[in-house]
PDB file of C-alpha atoms in Angstrom:
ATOM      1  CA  UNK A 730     -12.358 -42.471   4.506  1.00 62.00           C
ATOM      2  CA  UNK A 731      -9.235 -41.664   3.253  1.00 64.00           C
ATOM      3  CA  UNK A 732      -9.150 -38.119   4.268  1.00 62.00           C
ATOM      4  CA  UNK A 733      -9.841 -39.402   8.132  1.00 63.00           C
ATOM      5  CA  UNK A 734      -7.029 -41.876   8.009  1.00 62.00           C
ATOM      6  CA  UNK A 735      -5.049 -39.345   6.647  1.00 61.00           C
ATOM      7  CA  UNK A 736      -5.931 -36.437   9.490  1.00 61.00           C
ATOM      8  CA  UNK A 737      -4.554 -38.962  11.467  1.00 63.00           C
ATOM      9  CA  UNK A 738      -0.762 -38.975  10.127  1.00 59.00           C
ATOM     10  CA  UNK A 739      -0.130 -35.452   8.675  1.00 57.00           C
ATOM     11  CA  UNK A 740      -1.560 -32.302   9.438  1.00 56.00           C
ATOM     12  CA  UNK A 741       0.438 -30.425   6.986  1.00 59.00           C
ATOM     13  CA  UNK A 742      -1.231 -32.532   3.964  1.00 60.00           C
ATOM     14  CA  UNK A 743      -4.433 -31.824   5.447  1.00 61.00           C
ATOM     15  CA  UNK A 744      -4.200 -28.460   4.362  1.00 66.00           C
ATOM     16  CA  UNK A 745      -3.144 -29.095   0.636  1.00 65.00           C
ATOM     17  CA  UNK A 746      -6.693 -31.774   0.597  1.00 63.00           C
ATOM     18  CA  UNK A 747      -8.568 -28.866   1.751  1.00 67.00           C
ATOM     19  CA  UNK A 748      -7.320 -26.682  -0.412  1.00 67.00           C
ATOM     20  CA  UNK A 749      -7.748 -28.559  -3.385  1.00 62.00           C
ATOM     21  CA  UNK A 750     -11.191 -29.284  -2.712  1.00 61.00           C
ATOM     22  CA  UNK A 751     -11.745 -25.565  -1.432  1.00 66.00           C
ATOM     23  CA  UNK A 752     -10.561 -24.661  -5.313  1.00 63.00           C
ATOM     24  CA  UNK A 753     -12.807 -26.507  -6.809  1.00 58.00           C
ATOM     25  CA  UNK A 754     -11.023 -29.799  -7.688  1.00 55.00           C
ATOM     26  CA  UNK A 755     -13.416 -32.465  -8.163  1.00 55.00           C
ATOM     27  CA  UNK A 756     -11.790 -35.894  -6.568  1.00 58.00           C
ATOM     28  CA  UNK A 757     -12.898 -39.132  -8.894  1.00 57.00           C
ATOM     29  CA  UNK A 758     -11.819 -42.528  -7.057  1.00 61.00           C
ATOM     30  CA  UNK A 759     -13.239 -44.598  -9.517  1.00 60.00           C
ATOM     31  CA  UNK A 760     -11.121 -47.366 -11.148  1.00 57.00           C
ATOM     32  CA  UNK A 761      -7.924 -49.518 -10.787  1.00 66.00           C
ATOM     33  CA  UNK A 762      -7.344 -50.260 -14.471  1.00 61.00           C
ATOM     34  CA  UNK A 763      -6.697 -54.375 -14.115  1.00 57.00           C
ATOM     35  CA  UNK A 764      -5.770 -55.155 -17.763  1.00 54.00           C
ATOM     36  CA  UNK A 765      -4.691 -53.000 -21.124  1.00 53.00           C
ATOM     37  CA  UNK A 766      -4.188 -54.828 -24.233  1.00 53.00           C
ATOM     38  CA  UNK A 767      -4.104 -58.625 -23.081  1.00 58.00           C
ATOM     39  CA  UNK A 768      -7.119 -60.687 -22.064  1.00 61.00           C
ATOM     40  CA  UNK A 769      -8.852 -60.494 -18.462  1.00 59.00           C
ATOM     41  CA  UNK A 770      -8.006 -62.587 -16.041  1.00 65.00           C
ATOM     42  CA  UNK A 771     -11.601 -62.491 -14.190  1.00 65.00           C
ATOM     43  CA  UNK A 772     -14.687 -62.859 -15.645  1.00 66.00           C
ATOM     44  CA  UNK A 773     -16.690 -59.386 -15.568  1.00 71.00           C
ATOM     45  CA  UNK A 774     -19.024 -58.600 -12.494  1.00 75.00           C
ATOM     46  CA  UNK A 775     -16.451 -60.826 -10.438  1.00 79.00           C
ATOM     47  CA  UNK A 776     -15.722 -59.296  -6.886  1.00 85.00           C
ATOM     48  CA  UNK A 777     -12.199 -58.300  -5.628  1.00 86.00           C
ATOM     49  CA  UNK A 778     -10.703 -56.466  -2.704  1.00 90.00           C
ATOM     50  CA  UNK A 779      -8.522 -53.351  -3.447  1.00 89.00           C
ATOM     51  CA  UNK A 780      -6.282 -52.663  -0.875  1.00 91.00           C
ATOM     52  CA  UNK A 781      -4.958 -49.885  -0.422  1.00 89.00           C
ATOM     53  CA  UNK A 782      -1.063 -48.786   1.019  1.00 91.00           C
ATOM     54  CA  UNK A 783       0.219 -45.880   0.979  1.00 90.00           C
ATOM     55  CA  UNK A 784      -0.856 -42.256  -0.687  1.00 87.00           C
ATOM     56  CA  UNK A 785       2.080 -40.922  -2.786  1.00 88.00           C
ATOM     57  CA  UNK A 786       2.266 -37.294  -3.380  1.00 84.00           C
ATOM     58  CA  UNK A 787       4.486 -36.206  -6.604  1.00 85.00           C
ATOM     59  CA  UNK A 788       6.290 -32.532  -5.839  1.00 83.00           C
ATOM     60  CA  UNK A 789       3.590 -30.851  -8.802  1.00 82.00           C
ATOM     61  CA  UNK A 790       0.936 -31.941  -6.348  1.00 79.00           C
ATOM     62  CA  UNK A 791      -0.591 -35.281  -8.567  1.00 82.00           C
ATOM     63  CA  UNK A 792      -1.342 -37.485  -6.379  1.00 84.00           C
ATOM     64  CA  UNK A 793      -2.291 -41.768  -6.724  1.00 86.00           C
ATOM     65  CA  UNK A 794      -2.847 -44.381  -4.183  1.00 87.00           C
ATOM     66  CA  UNK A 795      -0.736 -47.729  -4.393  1.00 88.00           C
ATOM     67  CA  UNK A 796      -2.908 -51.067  -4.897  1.00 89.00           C
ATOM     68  CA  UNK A 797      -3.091 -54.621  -4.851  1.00 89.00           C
ATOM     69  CA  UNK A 798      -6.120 -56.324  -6.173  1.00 87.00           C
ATOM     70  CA  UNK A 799      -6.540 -59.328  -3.932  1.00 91.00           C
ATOM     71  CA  UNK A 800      -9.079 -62.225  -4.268  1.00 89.00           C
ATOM     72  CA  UNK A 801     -11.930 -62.031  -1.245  1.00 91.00           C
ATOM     73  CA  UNK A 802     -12.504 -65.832  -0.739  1.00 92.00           C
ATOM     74  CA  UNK A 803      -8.648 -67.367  -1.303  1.00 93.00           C
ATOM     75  CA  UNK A 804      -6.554 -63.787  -0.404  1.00 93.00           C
ATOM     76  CA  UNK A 805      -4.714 -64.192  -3.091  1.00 91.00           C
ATOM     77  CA  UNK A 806      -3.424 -61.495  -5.176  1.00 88.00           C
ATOM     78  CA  UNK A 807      -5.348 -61.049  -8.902  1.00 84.00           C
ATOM     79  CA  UNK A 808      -2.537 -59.911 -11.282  1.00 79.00           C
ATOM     80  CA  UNK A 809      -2.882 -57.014 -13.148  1.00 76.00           C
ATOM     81  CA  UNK A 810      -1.263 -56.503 -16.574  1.00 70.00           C
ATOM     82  CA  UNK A 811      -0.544 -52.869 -17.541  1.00 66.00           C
ATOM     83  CA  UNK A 812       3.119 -52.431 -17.319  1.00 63.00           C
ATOM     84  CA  UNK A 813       2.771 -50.196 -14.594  1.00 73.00           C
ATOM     85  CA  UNK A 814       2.585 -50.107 -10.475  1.00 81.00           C
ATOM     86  CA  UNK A 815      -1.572 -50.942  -9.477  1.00 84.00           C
ATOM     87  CA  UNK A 816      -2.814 -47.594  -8.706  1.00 85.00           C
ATOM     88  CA  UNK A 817      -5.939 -45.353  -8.351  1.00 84.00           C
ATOM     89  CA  UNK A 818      -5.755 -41.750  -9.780  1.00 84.00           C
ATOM     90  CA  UNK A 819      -6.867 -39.420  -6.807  1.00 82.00           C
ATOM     91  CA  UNK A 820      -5.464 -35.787  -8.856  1.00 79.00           C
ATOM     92  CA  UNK A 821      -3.595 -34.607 -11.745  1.00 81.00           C
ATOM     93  CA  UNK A 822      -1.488 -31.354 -11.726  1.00 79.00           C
ATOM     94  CA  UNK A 823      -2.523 -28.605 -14.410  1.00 78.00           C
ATOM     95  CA  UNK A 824      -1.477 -30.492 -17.578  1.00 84.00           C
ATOM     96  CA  UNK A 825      -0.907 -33.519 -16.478  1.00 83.00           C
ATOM     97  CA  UNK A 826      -3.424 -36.776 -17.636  1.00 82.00           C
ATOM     98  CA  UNK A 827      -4.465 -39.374 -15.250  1.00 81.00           C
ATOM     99  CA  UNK A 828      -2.413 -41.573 -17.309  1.00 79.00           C
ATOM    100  CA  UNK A 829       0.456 -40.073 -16.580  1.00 83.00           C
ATOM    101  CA  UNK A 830      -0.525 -40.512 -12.585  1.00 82.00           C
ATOM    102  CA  UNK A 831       1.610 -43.196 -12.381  1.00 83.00           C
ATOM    103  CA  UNK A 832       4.633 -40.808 -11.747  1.00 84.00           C
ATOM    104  CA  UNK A 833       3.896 -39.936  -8.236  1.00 84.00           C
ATOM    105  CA  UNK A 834       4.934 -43.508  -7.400  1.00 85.00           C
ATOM    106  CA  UNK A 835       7.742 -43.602  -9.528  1.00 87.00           C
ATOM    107  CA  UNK A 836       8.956 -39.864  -8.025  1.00 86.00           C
ATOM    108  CA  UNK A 837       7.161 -39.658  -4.908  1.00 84.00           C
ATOM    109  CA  UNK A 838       7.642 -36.027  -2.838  1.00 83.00           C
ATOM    110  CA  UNK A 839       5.740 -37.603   0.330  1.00 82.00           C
ATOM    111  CA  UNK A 840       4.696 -41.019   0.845  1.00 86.00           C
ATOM    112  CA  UNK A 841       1.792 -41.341   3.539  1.00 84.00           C
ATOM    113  CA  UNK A 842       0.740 -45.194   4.739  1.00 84.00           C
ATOM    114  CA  UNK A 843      -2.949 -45.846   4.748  1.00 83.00           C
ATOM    115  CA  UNK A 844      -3.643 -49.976   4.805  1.00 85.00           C
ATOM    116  CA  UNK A 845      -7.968 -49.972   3.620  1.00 86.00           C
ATOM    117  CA  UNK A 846      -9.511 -51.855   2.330  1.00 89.00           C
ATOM    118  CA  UNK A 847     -12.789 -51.703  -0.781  1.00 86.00           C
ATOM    119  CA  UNK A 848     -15.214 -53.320  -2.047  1.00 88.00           C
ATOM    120  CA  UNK A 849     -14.922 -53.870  -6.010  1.00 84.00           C
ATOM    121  CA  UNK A 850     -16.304 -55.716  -8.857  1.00 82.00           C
ATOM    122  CA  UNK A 851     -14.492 -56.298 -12.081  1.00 73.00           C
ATOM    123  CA  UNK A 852     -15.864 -54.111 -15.123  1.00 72.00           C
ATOM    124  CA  UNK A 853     -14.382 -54.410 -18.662  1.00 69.00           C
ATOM    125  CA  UNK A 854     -14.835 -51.665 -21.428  1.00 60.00           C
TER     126      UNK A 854
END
């Protein structure tokens, strides 16, 4: 999906996704991490809507999506307590750890807007 929307705004960041993925780079959308060290504010297995911005490309090539959780029956947004922007991890530079993701938002090279919307369900570990 977000390779579509994408094909739709910049053809010369086409070629980087493609590339990546030609090299072998394995893409792993999984998680928006909600809370770290303080107490959930949803009960586990409780639905939420991540929506999705804006695609931020850091200059080493990471790259993260900016999030808001929001909740699907009042709209409102669910809070989340990490210290750091919302974001999903789409891929690290050589070295780098998806914690450290959060950089391409802080020191963005490219910023591309998306606006989707997904499906989620709270999940504590």
């Amino acid at each position: 999906h977000i390779l579509a929307r994408l094909e739709e705004l910049s053809i010369e960041h086409i070629g980087l996704f493609e590339s990546l993925i030609d090299s072998g780079v394995t893409f792993s959308l999984s998680h928006v991490t909600h809370t770290y060290g303080t107490s959930p504010i949803k009960e586990e297995g409780y639905r939420a809507d991540v929506h999705v911005h804006e695609l931020y490309i850091h200059e080493n090539g990471t790259m993260a999506l900016r999030v808001t959780l929001k909740d699907p029956v009042t709209n409102e947004e669910i809070p989340v307590h990490t210290g750091k922007q919302p974001h999903i991890t789409v891929c690290t530079a050589r070295g780098i750890s998806p914690a450290q993701s959060v950089m391409t938002i802080d020191e963005p090279m490219v910023v591309l807007p998306l606006e989707l919307v997904y499906k989620a369900r709270m999940v504590y570990h």
